[in-house]
XYZ file of C-alpha atoms in Angstrom:
430
model
C 5.576 44.729 59.642
C 8.287 46.192 57.556
C 10.747 45.362 60.522
C 10.139 41.506 60.616
C 10.158 41.631 56.633
C 13.645 43.052 56.659
C 14.388 40.171 59.767
C 12.853 37.617 57.129
C 15.129 38.755 54.244
C 18.156 38.909 56.799
C 17.686 35.249 57.576
C 17.124 34.242 53.886
C 20.340 35.785 52.576
C 22.328 34.237 55.946
C 21.359 30.996 54.548
C 22.863 31.308 51.284
C 26.374 29.950 50.760
C 29.157 32.350 50.486
C 31.659 30.148 48.403
C 34.299 32.528 46.601
C 35.598 31.018 43.579
C 39.133 29.458 43.209
C 40.952 31.302 40.049
C 44.271 31.254 39.249
C 47.662 30.934 41.160
C 49.679 32.919 43.611
C 52.755 32.078 42.110
C 53.185 32.782 38.557
C 55.682 32.142 35.733
C 56.027 33.674 32.562
C 58.066 33.152 29.507
C 57.967 35.943 26.934
C 59.838 36.105 23.741
C 61.241 39.346 22.259
C 58.739 39.417 19.564
C 55.238 40.014 19.978
C 53.854 37.310 17.441
C 56.317 34.779 18.718
C 57.673 34.651 14.767
C 61.535 34.669 13.898
C 63.361 34.185 10.160
C 65.985 31.314 10.208
C 69.197 31.900 11.960
C 67.241 34.897 14.071
C 68.167 34.710 17.669
C 65.204 34.802 19.965
C 65.404 35.911 23.413
C 63.311 34.851 26.215
C 62.508 36.567 29.404
C 61.723 34.124 32.308
C 59.815 35.966 35.515
C 58.855 33.724 38.453
C 56.475 36.307 40.995
C 54.869 35.934 43.820
C 51.797 38.445 44.758
C 52.488 39.987 41.180
C 56.466 41.118 42.237
C 59.201 39.196 41.389
C 60.378 36.056 43.593
C 64.064 36.260 44.562
C 66.132 32.949 45.147
C 63.874 30.925 43.860
C 64.715 27.361 42.397
C 64.005 26.179 38.278
C 64.359 23.645 36.021
C 64.575 24.337 32.567
C 64.304 22.384 29.171
C 65.137 24.557 25.680
C 65.786 22.986 22.335
C 63.479 22.365 18.947
C 60.031 20.925 20.275
C 59.829 17.332 21.707
C 63.695 17.220 21.256
C 64.980 19.623 23.593
C 68.648 18.884 24.087
C 69.439 21.865 26.912
C 68.487 20.789 30.168
C 69.678 22.704 33.262
C 68.728 23.303 36.869
C 69.480 26.405 38.753
C 68.365 29.255 41.228
C 67.333 32.609 40.309
C 68.800 35.523 42.439
C 66.099 38.274 41.728
C 63.597 36.159 40.012
C 64.377 36.581 36.475
C 66.505 35.083 33.480
C 67.295 35.447 29.925
C 67.517 32.205 27.768
C 68.527 32.610 23.584
C 67.546 30.185 21.083
C 67.920 30.023 17.285
C 67.245 27.371 14.313
C 68.542 27.015 11.105
C 65.525 25.063 9.529
C 61.756 25.690 9.941
C 60.472 24.765 13.414
C 59.981 25.856 16.597
C 62.426 26.321 19.673
C 60.680 25.716 22.993
C 61.378 26.205 26.308
C 59.704 24.943 29.095
C 60.316 26.462 32.619
C 59.220 24.658 35.930
C 59.633 26.855 39.411
C 59.702 24.906 42.807
C 57.876 26.998 45.563
C 57.021 25.525 49.067
C 57.055 22.237 47.533
C 54.941 22.913 44.843
C 55.843 23.143 41.151
C 54.401 25.701 38.950
C 55.075 25.681 34.976
C 55.058 28.023 31.946
C 56.269 27.535 28.408
C 57.324 29.584 25.130
C 57.857 28.293 21.506
C 59.094 30.105 19.279
C 58.539 30.010 15.652
C 60.866 29.908 12.673
C 59.604 30.386 9.324
C 56.469 27.668 10.091
C 55.407 28.810 6.734
C 58.168 26.677 5.045
C 57.078 23.757 7.442
C 56.334 20.643 5.170
C 54.875 16.999 6.486
C 56.752 13.741 6.425
C 54.450 11.353 6.064
C 53.495 10.081 2.566
C 50.292 9.777 0.774
C 49.600 5.708 -0.320
C 48.904 5.693 -3.812
C 45.297 3.409 -3.318
C 44.457 6.370 -0.206
C 41.496 7.471 -1.773
C 40.114 4.177 -3.135
C 40.295 2.728 0.076
C 38.250 5.236 1.830
C 35.719 5.451 -1.476
C 35.370 1.638 -1.068
C 34.959 1.725 2.583
C 32.066 4.186 2.266
C 30.171 2.229 -0.353
C 30.791 -1.226 1.427
C 28.908 1.227 4.290
C 26.207 2.208 2.276
C 25.010 -1.145 1.150
C 23.322 -0.943 5.017
C 20.869 1.107 5.379
C 20.989 4.015 7.874
C 18.046 2.495 9.680
C 17.556 5.875 11.743
C 16.201 6.535 15.242
C 15.389 10.001 16.945
C 13.897 10.470 20.455
C 13.156 13.921 21.405
C 14.980 14.720 24.802
C 12.013 17.700 25.816
C 14.052 18.719 29.226
C 16.550 20.059 26.491
C 14.451 21.904 23.798
C 13.875 25.716 24.171
C 11.343 27.830 22.504
C 13.712 27.960 19.002
C 15.350 24.184 19.257
C 14.086 20.794 19.056
C 16.664 18.378 20.768
C 16.873 14.706 19.929
C 18.986 11.820 20.817
C 19.252 10.319 17.261
C 21.173 6.972 15.854
C 21.752 5.165 12.523
C 23.871 2.271 10.988
C 27.381 2.696 10.524
C 29.959 0.779 8.739
C 27.631 -2.617 9.162
C 24.297 -3.247 10.465
C 24.257 -2.978 13.999
C 27.389 -1.088 14.338
C 25.563 2.503 15.526
C 26.493 5.910 15.711
C 24.916 8.265 18.106
C 24.278 11.536 18.543
C 22.706 14.786 19.611
C 20.446 16.711 16.559
C 19.137 20.109 17.262
C 16.661 21.664 14.801
C 15.162 25.099 14.434
C 11.433 25.015 15.368
C 10.498 27.361 12.664
C 9.719 26.015 9.688
C 12.159 25.987 6.528
C 15.223 24.891 5.228
C 18.470 25.405 7.071
C 22.561 25.127 6.359
C 24.019 22.219 8.886
C 26.906 21.758 11.242
C 28.216 18.590 12.051
C 30.214 18.334 15.662
C 32.828 15.649 15.776
C 34.476 14.551 19.055
C 38.058 15.213 20.847
C 39.306 12.031 22.404
C 38.033 10.182 24.744
C 34.522 8.603 25.993
C 31.833 11.124 27.112
C 27.709 12.172 26.881
C 27.317 15.105 24.781
C 24.639 17.981 25.104
C 23.918 19.112 21.473
C 24.857 22.636 19.833
C 21.567 23.800 20.933
C 22.947 27.641 20.600
C 24.062 27.125 17.269
C 21.135 26.091 16.392
C 19.131 28.991 17.596
C 21.218 30.985 15.057
C 19.197 29.219 12.384
C 21.585 25.939 11.597
C 21.100 22.284 11.885
C 23.338 20.737 14.157
C 24.489 17.518 15.031
C 26.976 16.349 17.576
C 28.177 12.626 17.245
C 29.965 10.402 19.577
C 32.067 7.733 18.085
C 31.789 4.755 20.362
C 28.637 3.184 19.378
C 27.010 4.004 22.316
C 24.128 6.603 23.299
C 25.467 9.497 24.438
C 22.933 10.496 27.143
C 23.801 7.803 29.914
C 25.296 9.195 33.078
C 28.622 10.102 33.255
C 30.164 7.056 35.477
C 29.140 4.398 32.333
C 31.488 6.529 30.166
C 34.185 6.658 33.018
C 34.206 3.162 33.343
C 34.321 2.762 29.417
C 37.378 4.952 29.204
C 39.053 3.725 31.807
C 38.152 0.003 30.676
C 37.235 -1.629 27.251
C 38.079 1.582 25.359
C 40.912 2.371 27.340
C 43.763 3.645 24.506
C 41.317 2.831 21.704
C 43.680 4.882 19.391
C 46.222 2.519 19.483
C 43.494 -0.491 18.858
C 44.218 -2.383 15.108
C 46.858 -0.100 14.028
C 48.790 -2.650 12.589
C 46.123 -3.356 9.971
C 44.710 -0.797 8.167
C 41.230 -2.446 8.088
C 41.139 -3.197 11.845
C 42.148 0.391 13.047
C 39.675 1.493 15.943
C 39.773 4.751 13.329
C 38.004 3.249 9.751
C 34.858 2.814 11.722
C 35.498 6.561 13.379
C 35.660 7.955 9.983
C 32.969 6.051 8.440
C 30.729 7.001 11.062
C 31.362 10.390 10.607
C 30.887 10.338 7.079
C 27.503 8.487 7.604
C 26.374 11.160 9.501
C 26.709 13.716 6.717
C 24.518 11.006 4.912
C 21.859 11.043 7.930
C 22.148 15.247 7.647
C 21.466 14.934 3.703
C 18.670 12.678 4.184
C 16.905 13.264 7.518
C 16.842 16.713 8.463
C 15.948 20.394 6.865
C 19.324 20.795 5.391
C 19.094 23.486 2.781
C 21.583 21.298 0.340
C 24.060 24.024 0.376
C 25.992 25.504 3.241
C 27.309 22.583 5.088
C 30.566 22.693 7.971
C 32.363 20.290 10.102
C 34.432 21.102 13.413
C 35.925 19.626 16.312
C 39.343 20.258 18.267
C 41.950 17.551 18.911
C 40.622 14.590 17.436
C 37.787 16.233 16.448
C 39.889 18.674 14.472
C 41.564 15.554 12.552
C 37.986 14.056 11.727
C 37.040 17.480 10.499
C 39.897 17.685 8.191
C 38.991 13.884 7.108
C 35.274 14.712 7.029
C 36.015 17.590 4.465
C 38.733 15.767 2.608
C 36.687 12.714 1.854
C 33.019 14.673 1.558
C 32.228 17.550 -0.867
C 29.286 18.043 0.210
C 31.010 20.364 3.029
C 31.549 23.912 1.971
C 33.204 24.849 5.307
C 35.559 23.137 7.966
C 37.124 24.498 11.371
C 39.662 22.102 12.914
C 41.208 23.689 16.233
C 44.433 22.258 17.387
C 44.163 19.330 15.232
C 45.670 15.740 16.600
C 46.676 12.664 14.438
C 48.656 14.468 12.090
C 51.941 13.584 10.137
C 52.537 10.574 12.838
C 56.129 9.583 10.889
C 57.600 13.079 11.786
C 59.205 11.560 14.735
C 61.053 9.056 12.661
C 63.129 11.934 11.407
C 63.674 13.126 14.868
C 60.967 16.149 14.304
C 58.108 16.810 16.494
C 54.921 14.599 15.763
C 51.063 14.976 16.289
C 49.089 12.813 19.221
C 49.338 10.192 20.292
C 52.846 10.385 18.943
C 52.580 6.452 17.735
C 56.274 6.375 16.792
C 58.027 9.039 19.336
C 59.090 6.733 21.820
C 60.257 3.285 19.763
C 61.686 5.502 16.770
C 59.364 3.127 15.040
C 61.449 -0.160 15.233
C 59.648 -3.354 14.364
C 56.586 -1.453 13.770
C 56.842 -1.083 9.623
C 52.979 -2.523 9.406
C 51.943 0.469 12.201
C 53.861 2.877 10.044
C 51.692 2.110 7.321
C 48.524 1.818 8.397
C 49.166 5.361 10.076
C 49.205 7.027 6.888
C 45.940 5.956 5.908
C 44.753 7.904 9.109
C 46.784 10.806 9.275
C 45.232 14.142 8.812
C 47.788 15.402 6.481
C 46.696 13.179 4.049
C 43.192 14.174 4.130
C 44.208 17.473 3.797
C 45.617 16.908 0.888
C 41.892 16.197 -0.576
C 40.450 19.215 0.175
C 39.397 21.393 -2.741
C 39.405 25.099 -3.343
C 35.740 24.763 -2.961
C 35.979 24.229 0.172
C 36.772 26.729 3.065
C 39.332 26.123 6.246
C 39.755 28.129 9.366
C 42.878 26.648 11.705
C 43.825 27.704 14.991
C 46.090 26.153 17.303
C 48.169 27.121 20.454
C 52.346 27.216 20.157
C 52.599 26.007 23.915
C 50.667 22.807 22.937
C 52.789 19.823 24.160
C 49.768 17.196 22.883
C 49.488 18.992 19.467
C 52.929 20.488 18.624
C 52.776 23.606 16.204
C 55.099 22.218 14.254
C 52.298 19.428 13.092
C 49.519 21.833 12.964
C 51.524 24.041 10.726
C 52.471 21.274 8.301
C 49.109 20.572 8.169
C 48.034 24.113 7.044
C 50.364 24.327 4.757
C 49.285 21.084 2.809
C 45.970 22.401 2.013
C 45.605 24.003 -1.510
C 41.998 25.292 -0.981
C 40.993 28.888 0.862
C 41.976 28.886 4.037
C 42.979 30.947 7.228
C 45.246 30.547 10.134
C 44.485 32.042 13.593
C 46.894 30.823 16.325
C 46.602 31.897 19.782
C 50.257 31.455 20.499
C 50.136 31.340 24.710
C 47.544 28.262 24.321
C 48.235 24.809 25.329
C 45.644 22.144 24.732
C 42.824 24.188 25.229
C 40.784 27.126 24.353
C 41.143 30.942 25.258
C 37.656 32.829 24.856
C 38.513 35.375 22.047
C 39.462 32.135 20.183
C 36.351 30.354 20.714
C 34.393 33.428 20.044
C 36.185 33.886 16.966
C 35.279 30.073 15.722
C 32.215 30.495 16.446
C 31.683 33.603 14.356
C 33.528 32.311 11.306
C 31.595 28.939 11.382
C 28.156 31.280 11.376
C 29.422 33.583 8.740
C 30.676 30.954 6.523
C 27.228 29.242 6.798
C 25.209 31.957 6.082
C 23.483 32.308 9.246
C 22.040 34.942 11.431
C 24.491 36.799 13.882
């Protein structure tokens, strides 16, 4: 009997998929600065050690290309062969900014890349964008007009997502006018009571959302919203079709007119989400946070700047900051509106961009609001020049935690630190 049972177990195991996971590359390129924190004083020389390794050992006679210089405006471009797989490069800056080295190694018909951006006096960086005189008035009027329309909310339980501790709903409410809807996933602790609240705003793109169930399980009402006026629980293919079709490049829509910009209803929708939290959830009317990454980092700044109900905010590699910096030949934030054309013939776009610049929203943040900023020095989507300049603009209490080696993504430790900071500021259990 025991023998038969053993054979049965072995047969079952044999039917299981035995697939090894694919992780990393056999070829690894590194570009390492000689200062551990990647920071230098103006006029100092930064030394960069380039190495190309296969199986952890230096690869001889490897062909590389490299670009070096101020980020987004690198002037030194060379191709060469590294006899022993190593190279030392040097760079310096006399003005605040980032000196960036990009390396691409060519091995067996494939390209492998790495980068490093050394910070020169980043705490002195200042943004270029100008705040329009009627900036606050414009946004106050936009919200006044939107609030003439009742939220007219809907709420639908998603039982398949609920847990023993958290109820999960798809919700919607009116945005900038009647029939213009914002959709999101609301997560509410099951236990009766009032709770701190967290608004999660999205990065660029078109996608469904799951909701922040884990944070809600820690005793926080969470609302994760979409920005495109469509339900956030449809099949992925629907969003893929929109992303590649009607909403392709939506960040460019209406950028020659501040009232027609796509981001006007996006920002208003985020602020109306705070109205929804206040009116239709068990928020404790005390702690309220907002957070997001990339485009969501920008929206976090917009919500915190315009809505004083927000007590804490956490933008991660915030996009849409300091659009006009490229007009003076320096790194600008995504989507790099004026980088390629130098702003020629785009006077209306330039003026409109000032109403949709994260820097100008950051200027409105008050000492009663606490901020946590994080970004990567290798990020070529949201350059650290714009991220640091935005951080330097904020007058209220703030913390900065750069993860230098990251590009436009998170490291696990960065994610953990972000979550921990939010829970602490919201007064949630940990």
